[in-house]
XYZ file of C-alpha atoms in Angstrom:
28
model
C 2.544 -9.101 -1.383
C 2.321 -5.574 -2.704
C 0.092 -4.885 -5.691
C -0.278 -1.719 -7.802
C -3.189 0.497 -6.804
C -4.223 3.900 -8.146
C -6.052 4.991 -5.004
C -4.638 5.827 -1.602
C -4.347 2.897 0.748
C -4.940 2.840 4.472
C -1.835 3.627 6.532
C -2.433 0.572 8.716
C -2.699 -1.598 5.620
C 0.343 -0.309 3.737
C 2.579 -0.122 6.801
C 2.950 -3.896 6.944
C 4.588 -4.422 3.532
C 4.247 -1.291 1.425
C 5.796 1.364 3.640
C 6.740 4.353 1.499
C 4.569 3.265 -1.426
C 1.097 4.116 -0.199
C 0.309 6.212 -3.260
C 0.734 3.354 -5.726
C 0.764 0.129 -3.748
C -1.302 -1.684 -1.161
C -0.856 -4.808 0.894
C -2.943 -7.766 -0.214
């Protein structure tokens, strides 16, 4: 699931479920 995050997330991490939301979300 995607969770709010203030920091940048790793491209490899966000690409799986948070594509396009790397600035505010991360996969967890």
